[in-house]
Amino acid sequence: MCDSLLGPFLGGPMARARELLWGARGLALLLCLGGCCGVWRYKTNVENYALFTTRTTIYLEYEGPSFGEWDISPSCTVTNKSSRTATLNCPVPGIHKIRAKVDNETFEDVDRYLPISEQLNCFLWYVLKSSPEQSSVPSSKNDSQELILWIYDPENAEPSELNHTATSPSPNSKTLSKQFWNLGQEPVVQTYFRNTKYFATAFPELGFWKINVPAMLDDIITNIRGKAIAFQDCFVLDSPFIISRPEEPFPNNVNDSSLCSPAGSAPYIEWSACIPTTALLLSEFGTFHTNDGFITYKEIKAPAHILGFDLSHKVTDIVLTDDGILFLIMGTVYKRESNRFFKIGSEYNLPETGITGIQSRLWCSSEYPVQSGRKLSTVAIWTPTEQYLGYDGNVFIKITDTTTLKKVLDLPTTASLSIGTVCYDSRPSEVSLLMACVGCSSSRVFYLSAYNEDRDLWVLRDFSLNAPPQGFMLMEFVYSASPSMLMWNKEMVYYSYRNNTVNGFITVTGLNQKLSEVSQGSTIHQLVIDYFGNTVIKMKNNVLILFKVEMKNAVELPQWEKKSKNIVLYLNPSGNLYMLFINGSSIHREVYPLKTEMFTYVHGFQDICPYLVFQHSMDLNVYYLDMGDEVTFWAQIVYMENLGLSIVVEIYRPELLMQTTDVNYEIARGICTKNQTMKFYHKTNYSLEPNYTESLISSTGVMTVELQPSMSGKMCATHHKLTHFFVGCPPSRHIVIHRPSDITCIKHNFTTYKIPGEYLWDPTTEDLVVNYDWDVYGCLMDLHYAIPFHPDIALYDGNTFVKMVEANFILWEVHGRSDYSYNSSMKQVGCLREAQTWISMLEEHENSSLDEIWGPQNYRSCFQSEFGPLGDLNQLYQILNHSGYNSLIWPTEYSGIYVFRVKIVDPNFSFCDLNTIFAVRTYGIVESPNIGKVAGFSILILSIFGGILVVSYFRYVKIYRALIYVDPLPSHDQQDQTRKTAHELKKDQ
């Protein structure tokens, strides 16, 4: 069929003419246009092509006409050379050439070079997210989820394990996992952003491990690592894994309208910067949402009464947010949340119409350390003359317009300025605007301005580019310390690296043509930048062009799919790419082996990585540095002699920290090793600054550091490391009073207590009743009244102890109590001049609170001499520190409860406002008796005793009187009477 279609060009008198006229590539183009192009590809049992070893079974397949046979390396074997689908095995390690022979060869029938390694890594980790029925933890956005892991052999696995539908290990995998468990294997899940590790619990009888991981919204890219343990000379390869996110509820009703792009539009994909498995696909067949990387998906629709059929088929842009989806339809923004679909207009501070673009972040900003009180936006929205930023909670703020920009950026007021493209910058805190200016030069010019959200600052970048009479270019920024970006239109890609010090148009190696000419007249469909600096340009006819960030030349990759397929590329965090095949409302995902395909090209041109090793100790994405802190890193690069490589350190805002660098170099047997040690530290004496507050503001912020080799190559696995240094108050930093072990801290059952009015700063006749807040003040430290108390302060970051505070601090009783004192005078501590006291500070700040009048902003040391009188050095010294003798002393006549607030006043100790509260109660006093009470009590006792004596006296007098008057010689009758009387008296007694 192909021969008959192109017969006039393939033989006879016209054969020589067609070579002169078209050349080899022109002929190839004719053959492809005639439908004679074929493509071939390979697959393995592992979806992400993680294993290419001597044990790996490789499946070859050819798609197209005129297939001949497979041409393979002599050390490999194939099941059937003449079959379009064959099985390949290469038992010998090395680089093996594979080719599909066809009758009419074109430039697309290329050789591929497959790197087959030794069979050191043979096994993989299988990861299963436990279903709610299996897990005791309920599935929730804020809860953890349970992962079940086992080890499997891709060459001996069951089909359910290969297609990731298995819910339990196969018998072979169960046995294999048990063997590794017996050898001590323990998997660990380590996250990408925070390097957090989660450890497993083994269930050897079931043949798997379980790990509970939190379903965090911004730290879901992980790597499953195991110990370096071999079984039958084979190891388990570390496996990338993305923690899936709970499915977003976007229910649809029966009569809802599909949200589609205009007819004939190319499909467009948008994924979350922090959660790439959450994505949207916009096509002329509808909008589709996924939470698992398009393994499953659902269509997003709009209520018909809000959005009619005509508008619902004119969606021009989409954006993912944390709480929904934004749609740009005919200049108006609509939002779909879980339970509603609505228009975002003037009610939300956005224009009703006229919006030309919406853009979300390409790089995750969750780890970027913003200044306290500030928040980074999540979406940029613009019109030709106005710029808006969107935040969580449907908050939108207009940040500028073109009239203001001309004034701020010092552009001619008479010029016509328009905003064309807005994109988040290389640094997460910045938003860049591509503007076209007519009247700023002799022709239309592109300018680039940037807005720093963290610093509320506008700058005009050192960038200008001659612009066409109309239209704009799309742009994306590379994650780097210095602004680096790519701009493109339908035919060309423009690069601007390192703050536009390196710029130009991307060209294909060896051809120097427009990309549209390389791809037989097709135009650019997509440009995808992955985490490793690989940039893939997809043309509409599925031709793929690759280059590395900060490189100027691109290469055309071998054709993988036919031009007629409707395909869109999707980011795969493992280092390869996903291809989404779209057929109406059906979406199918396959992995594209970018690494191997890149190796195929590079091997043909002998383009190797210029360095052998590049490593460093800069492990974290964010480092927090307070006053006086320092951090040290090392970086090493190993390369062949005479290449002269070095380590490039790019720094944004280098004025925030001091820096020292030490470089050591050695060479042995033609291999050079260069070790570079860098120390970043903070060193500023704020006590000498005339305005303490302004000095703090100017010396705090985020310094961004990027490490990278001075030269890279397309086959280099990774080429840079970016880290943010937050200079300021670290989050969760605070101080606590260190309680000595011999001092008890007891929580009592009272809620109020009294302070005698005479012991207050402003004495009163009435006692002050204080509500004791146990949650705020904590338990009471019981202190003996006769022992001076010296508070020791500990510095913490959250629950992590940092160090003991040795800086100067002050304290005061929060309820105004003044009956405590200090045991040292200014003279005793060695002051060279009169020190600050509460009385002197109150006199200087009459209308301020105690918390405001004295602090780091106005602290003045008494140990620095100055001209003038010394002052009264016999006053009490009211400043304490860790090493000083000065302490608190208590009243000796009575006990009391004191609630103190402690505050660090050393201006060179911390950017944080460090203060805390502690409470004490004195004990041990034997109070002297009250004279009045003692006298009264004594009089009472004496009165009672005297009364008893008086009553006894008169009683006995009565008895004795009766006995005195008895007749000495009584008569018989008288004797009887006397006995009778005596007997009666005895009864009375």
PDB file of C-alpha atoms in Angstrom, residues 237-380:
ATOM      1  CA  LEU A 237      15.116  -2.351  45.402  1.00  0.00           C
ATOM      2  CA  ASP A 238      13.915   0.823  47.121  1.00  0.00           C
ATOM      3  CA  SER A 239      10.478   1.636  45.765  1.00  0.00           C
ATOM      4  CA  PRO A 240       8.875   5.076  45.353  1.00  0.00           C
ATOM      5  CA  PHE A 241       5.341   5.375  46.631  1.00  0.00           C
ATOM      6  CA  ILE A 242       2.775   8.131  46.895  1.00  0.00           C
ATOM      7  CA  ILE A 243       0.441   8.101  49.869  1.00  0.00           C
ATOM      8  CA  SER A 244      -3.000   8.370  48.377  1.00  0.00           C
ATOM      9  CA  ARG A 245      -5.341  11.093  49.494  1.00  0.00           C
ATOM     10  CA  PRO A 246      -8.961  10.553  50.560  1.00  0.00           C
ATOM     11  CA  GLU A 247     -11.242  10.948  47.567  1.00  0.00           C
ATOM     12  CA  GLU A 248     -12.810  14.362  47.127  1.00  0.00           C
ATOM     13  CA  PRO A 249     -16.617  14.202  47.086  1.00  0.00           C
ATOM     14  CA  PHE A 250     -17.771  15.872  43.870  1.00  0.00           C
ATOM     15  CA  PRO A 251     -21.271  14.438  43.414  1.00  0.00           C
ATOM     16  CA  ASN A 252     -23.090  14.963  40.137  1.00  0.00           C
ATOM     17  CA  ASN A 253     -26.799  15.110  39.418  1.00  0.00           C
ATOM     18  CA  VAL A 254     -28.549  13.529  36.458  1.00  0.00           C
ATOM     19  CA  ASN A 255     -29.115  16.760  34.544  1.00  0.00           C
ATOM     20  CA  ASP A 256     -25.697  18.328  35.202  1.00  0.00           C
ATOM     21  CA  SER A 257     -23.670  19.601  32.236  1.00  0.00           C
ATOM     22  CA  SER A 258     -20.220  18.341  31.282  1.00  0.00           C
ATOM     23  CA  LEU A 259     -17.440  20.933  31.487  1.00  0.00           C
ATOM     24  CA  CYS A 260     -15.544  20.769  28.196  1.00  0.00           C
ATOM     25  CA  SER A 261     -12.944  22.751  26.317  1.00  0.00           C
ATOM     26  CA  PRO A 262     -13.935  24.196  22.931  1.00  0.00           C
ATOM     27  CA  ALA A 263     -14.197  21.674  20.101  1.00  0.00           C
ATOM     28  CA  GLY A 264     -10.834  20.860  18.552  1.00  0.00           C
ATOM     29  CA  SER A 265      -8.825  21.903  21.616  1.00  0.00           C
ATOM     30  CA  ALA A 266      -5.868  19.828  22.716  1.00  0.00           C
ATOM     31  CA  PRO A 267      -6.279  18.108  26.087  1.00  0.00           C
ATOM     32  CA  TYR A 268      -4.868  19.966  29.076  1.00  0.00           C
ATOM     33  CA  ILE A 269      -3.745  18.506  32.399  1.00  0.00           C
ATOM     34  CA  GLU A 270      -3.251  20.205  35.741  1.00  0.00           C
ATOM     35  CA  TRP A 271      -1.863  18.500  38.848  1.00  0.00           C
ATOM     36  CA  SER A 272      -1.361  19.592  42.435  1.00  0.00           C
ATOM     37  CA  ALA A 273       2.137  20.882  43.172  1.00  0.00           C
ATOM     38  CA  CYS A 274       2.330  19.114  46.527  1.00  0.00           C
ATOM     39  CA  ILE A 275       0.144  16.113  45.672  1.00  0.00           C
ATOM     40  CA  PRO A 276       0.820  15.140  42.040  1.00  0.00           C
ATOM     41  CA  THR A 277      -1.537  12.177  42.282  1.00  0.00           C
ATOM     42  CA  THR A 278      -4.400  14.675  42.499  1.00  0.00           C
ATOM     43  CA  ALA A 279      -4.969  16.006  39.019  1.00  0.00           C
ATOM     44  CA  LEU A 280      -7.486  17.357  36.500  1.00  0.00           C
ATOM     45  CA  LEU A 281      -7.776  16.608  32.822  1.00  0.00           C
ATOM     46  CA  LEU A 282      -9.650  19.056  30.599  1.00  0.00           C
ATOM     47  CA  SER A 283     -10.656  17.861  27.157  1.00  0.00           C
ATOM     48  CA  GLU A 284     -13.383  18.458  24.613  1.00  0.00           C
ATOM     49  CA  PHE A 285     -15.132  15.445  26.156  1.00  0.00           C
ATOM     50  CA  GLY A 286     -15.257  16.743  29.742  1.00  0.00           C
ATOM     51  CA  THR A 287     -13.274  17.512  32.882  1.00  0.00           C
ATOM     52  CA  PHE A 288     -11.986  14.533  34.851  1.00  0.00           C
ATOM     53  CA  HIS A 289     -10.639  14.449  38.394  1.00  0.00           C
ATOM     54  CA  THR A 290      -8.404  11.858  40.079  1.00  0.00           C
ATOM     55  CA  ASN A 291      -6.845  11.309  43.488  1.00  0.00           C
ATOM     56  CA  ASP A 292      -4.673   8.332  42.537  1.00  0.00           C
ATOM     57  CA  GLY A 293      -2.908   9.408  39.360  1.00  0.00           C
ATOM     58  CA  PHE A 294      -5.701   8.381  36.973  1.00  0.00           C
ATOM     59  CA  ILE A 295      -5.829   4.795  38.087  1.00  0.00           C
ATOM     60  CA  THR A 296      -9.405   5.799  38.789  1.00  0.00           C
ATOM     61  CA  TYR A 297     -11.168   9.048  37.917  1.00  0.00           C
ATOM     62  CA  LYS A 298     -14.547  10.713  37.802  1.00  0.00           C
ATOM     63  CA  GLU A 299     -16.067  13.438  35.669  1.00  0.00           C
ATOM     64  CA  ILE A 300     -16.720  16.886  37.145  1.00  0.00           C
ATOM     65  CA  LYS A 301     -19.957  18.516  36.031  1.00  0.00           C
ATOM     66  CA  ALA A 302     -21.869  21.721  36.650  1.00  0.00           C
ATOM     67  CA  PRO A 303     -25.554  22.259  37.440  1.00  0.00           C
ATOM     68  CA  ALA A 304     -27.464  23.069  34.261  1.00  0.00           C
ATOM     69  CA  HIS A 305     -29.380  25.933  35.898  1.00  0.00           C
ATOM     70  CA  ILE A 306     -26.094  27.728  36.719  1.00  0.00           C
ATOM     71  CA  LEU A 307     -24.128  26.958  33.567  1.00  0.00           C
ATOM     72  CA  GLY A 308     -25.908  26.375  30.276  1.00  0.00           C
ATOM     73  CA  PHE A 309     -24.738  24.051  27.516  1.00  0.00           C
ATOM     74  CA  ASP A 310     -22.998  26.784  25.514  1.00  0.00           C
ATOM     75  CA  LEU A 311     -20.934  28.080  28.441  1.00  0.00           C
ATOM     76  CA  SER A 312     -20.147  24.615  29.808  1.00  0.00           C
ATOM     77  CA  HIS A 313     -18.413  23.780  26.500  1.00  0.00           C
ATOM     78  CA  LYS A 314     -16.157  26.838  26.543  1.00  0.00           C
ATOM     79  CA  VAL A 315     -13.838  26.094  29.460  1.00  0.00           C
ATOM     80  CA  THR A 316     -10.443  27.611  28.620  1.00  0.00           C
ATOM     81  CA  ASP A 317      -8.483  26.948  31.834  1.00  0.00           C
ATOM     82  CA  ILE A 318      -8.681  24.988  35.077  1.00  0.00           C
ATOM     83  CA  VAL A 319      -6.873  25.208  38.417  1.00  0.00           C
ATOM     84  CA  LEU A 320      -6.783  22.891  41.420  1.00  0.00           C
ATOM     85  CA  THR A 321      -7.081  24.392  44.898  1.00  0.00           C
ATOM     86  CA  ASP A 322      -7.032  22.782  48.325  1.00  0.00           C
ATOM     87  CA  ASP A 323     -10.803  23.018  48.627  1.00  0.00           C
ATOM     88  CA  GLY A 324     -12.054  22.803  45.050  1.00  0.00           C
ATOM     89  CA  ILE A 325     -11.563  23.510  41.354  1.00  0.00           C
ATOM     90  CA  LEU A 326     -11.512  26.838  39.501  1.00  0.00           C
ATOM     91  CA  PHE A 327     -12.810  27.084  35.917  1.00  0.00           C
ATOM     92  CA  LEU A 328     -12.197  29.976  33.546  1.00  0.00           C
ATOM     93  CA  ILE A 329     -15.170  30.267  31.190  1.00  0.00           C
ATOM     94  CA  MET A 330     -15.550  33.193  28.794  1.00  0.00           C
ATOM     95  CA  GLY A 331     -13.592  35.564  31.048  1.00  0.00           C
ATOM     96  CA  THR A 332     -15.413  34.567  34.256  1.00  0.00           C
ATOM     97  CA  VAL A 333     -14.173  32.357  37.093  1.00  0.00           C
ATOM     98  CA  TYR A 334     -16.402  29.614  38.490  1.00  0.00           C
ATOM     99  CA  LYS A 335     -15.620  27.295  41.372  1.00  0.00           C
ATOM    100  CA  ARG A 336     -16.635  23.755  42.104  1.00  0.00           C
ATOM    101  CA  GLU A 337     -16.514  22.723  45.740  1.00  0.00           C
ATOM    102  CA  SER A 338     -17.625  19.439  47.206  1.00  0.00           C
ATOM    103  CA  ASN A 339     -21.218  20.552  47.659  1.00  0.00           C
ATOM    104  CA  ARG A 340     -21.729  23.540  45.353  1.00  0.00           C
ATOM    105  CA  PHE A 341     -20.866  25.188  42.031  1.00  0.00           C
ATOM    106  CA  PHE A 342     -20.856  28.996  41.918  1.00  0.00           C
ATOM    107  CA  LYS A 343     -19.481  32.044  40.170  1.00  0.00           C
ATOM    108  CA  ILE A 344     -16.657  34.018  41.751  1.00  0.00           C
ATOM    109  CA  GLY A 345     -17.189  37.660  40.889  1.00  0.00           C
ATOM    110  CA  SER A 346     -17.473  41.026  42.562  1.00  0.00           C
ATOM    111  CA  GLU A 347     -18.771  39.421  45.755  1.00  0.00           C
ATOM    112  CA  TYR A 348     -15.324  37.837  46.110  1.00  0.00           C
ATOM    113  CA  ASN A 349     -13.380  40.889  44.928  1.00  0.00           C
ATOM    114  CA  LEU A 350     -12.844  39.539  41.393  1.00  0.00           C
ATOM    115  CA  PRO A 351     -14.024  41.046  38.089  1.00  0.00           C
ATOM    116  CA  GLU A 352     -17.245  39.630  36.710  1.00  0.00           C
ATOM    117  CA  THR A 353     -15.742  39.366  33.217  1.00  0.00           C
ATOM    118  CA  GLY A 354     -12.541  40.125  31.351  1.00  0.00           C
ATOM    119  CA  ILE A 355     -10.266  37.631  33.149  1.00  0.00           C
ATOM    120  CA  THR A 356      -7.654  36.280  30.752  1.00  0.00           C
ATOM    121  CA  GLY A 357      -5.849  33.687  32.861  1.00  0.00           C
ATOM    122  CA  ILE A 358      -5.663  31.679  36.072  1.00  0.00           C
ATOM    123  CA  GLN A 359      -2.537  29.884  37.290  1.00  0.00           C
ATOM    124  CA  SER A 360      -1.626  27.695  40.258  1.00  0.00           C
ATOM    125  CA  ARG A 361       1.788  26.746  41.594  1.00  0.00           C
ATOM    126  CA  LEU A 362       4.101  24.396  39.729  1.00  0.00           C
ATOM    127  CA  TRP A 363       6.325  23.754  42.765  1.00  0.00           C
ATOM    128  CA  CYS A 364       5.140  22.870  46.249  1.00  0.00           C
ATOM    129  CA  SER A 365       5.388  25.770  48.695  1.00  0.00           C
ATOM    130  CA  SER A 366       4.372  23.957  51.877  1.00  0.00           C
ATOM    131  CA  GLU A 367       7.961  23.805  53.136  1.00  0.00           C
ATOM    132  CA  TYR A 368       8.742  27.439  52.375  1.00  0.00           C
ATOM    133  CA  PRO A 369       9.225  29.300  55.694  1.00  0.00           C
ATOM    134  CA  VAL A 370       7.189  32.497  55.408  1.00  0.00           C
ATOM    135  CA  GLN A 371       7.550  35.350  57.872  1.00  0.00           C
ATOM    136  CA  SER A 372       5.295  35.288  60.911  1.00  0.00           C
ATOM    137  CA  GLY A 373       1.805  36.554  60.123  1.00  0.00           C
ATOM    138  CA  ARG A 374       2.168  36.166  56.353  1.00  0.00           C
ATOM    139  CA  LYS A 375       0.678  33.594  54.042  1.00  0.00           C
ATOM    140  CA  LEU A 376       1.480  32.610  50.474  1.00  0.00           C
ATOM    141  CA  SER A 377      -1.197  32.648  47.821  1.00  0.00           C
ATOM    142  CA  THR A 378      -2.359  29.519  46.016  1.00  0.00           C
ATOM    143  CA  VAL A 379      -3.598  30.924  42.705  1.00  0.00           C
ATOM    144  CA  ALA A 380      -2.904  33.913  40.459  1.00  0.00           C
TER     145      ALA A 380
END
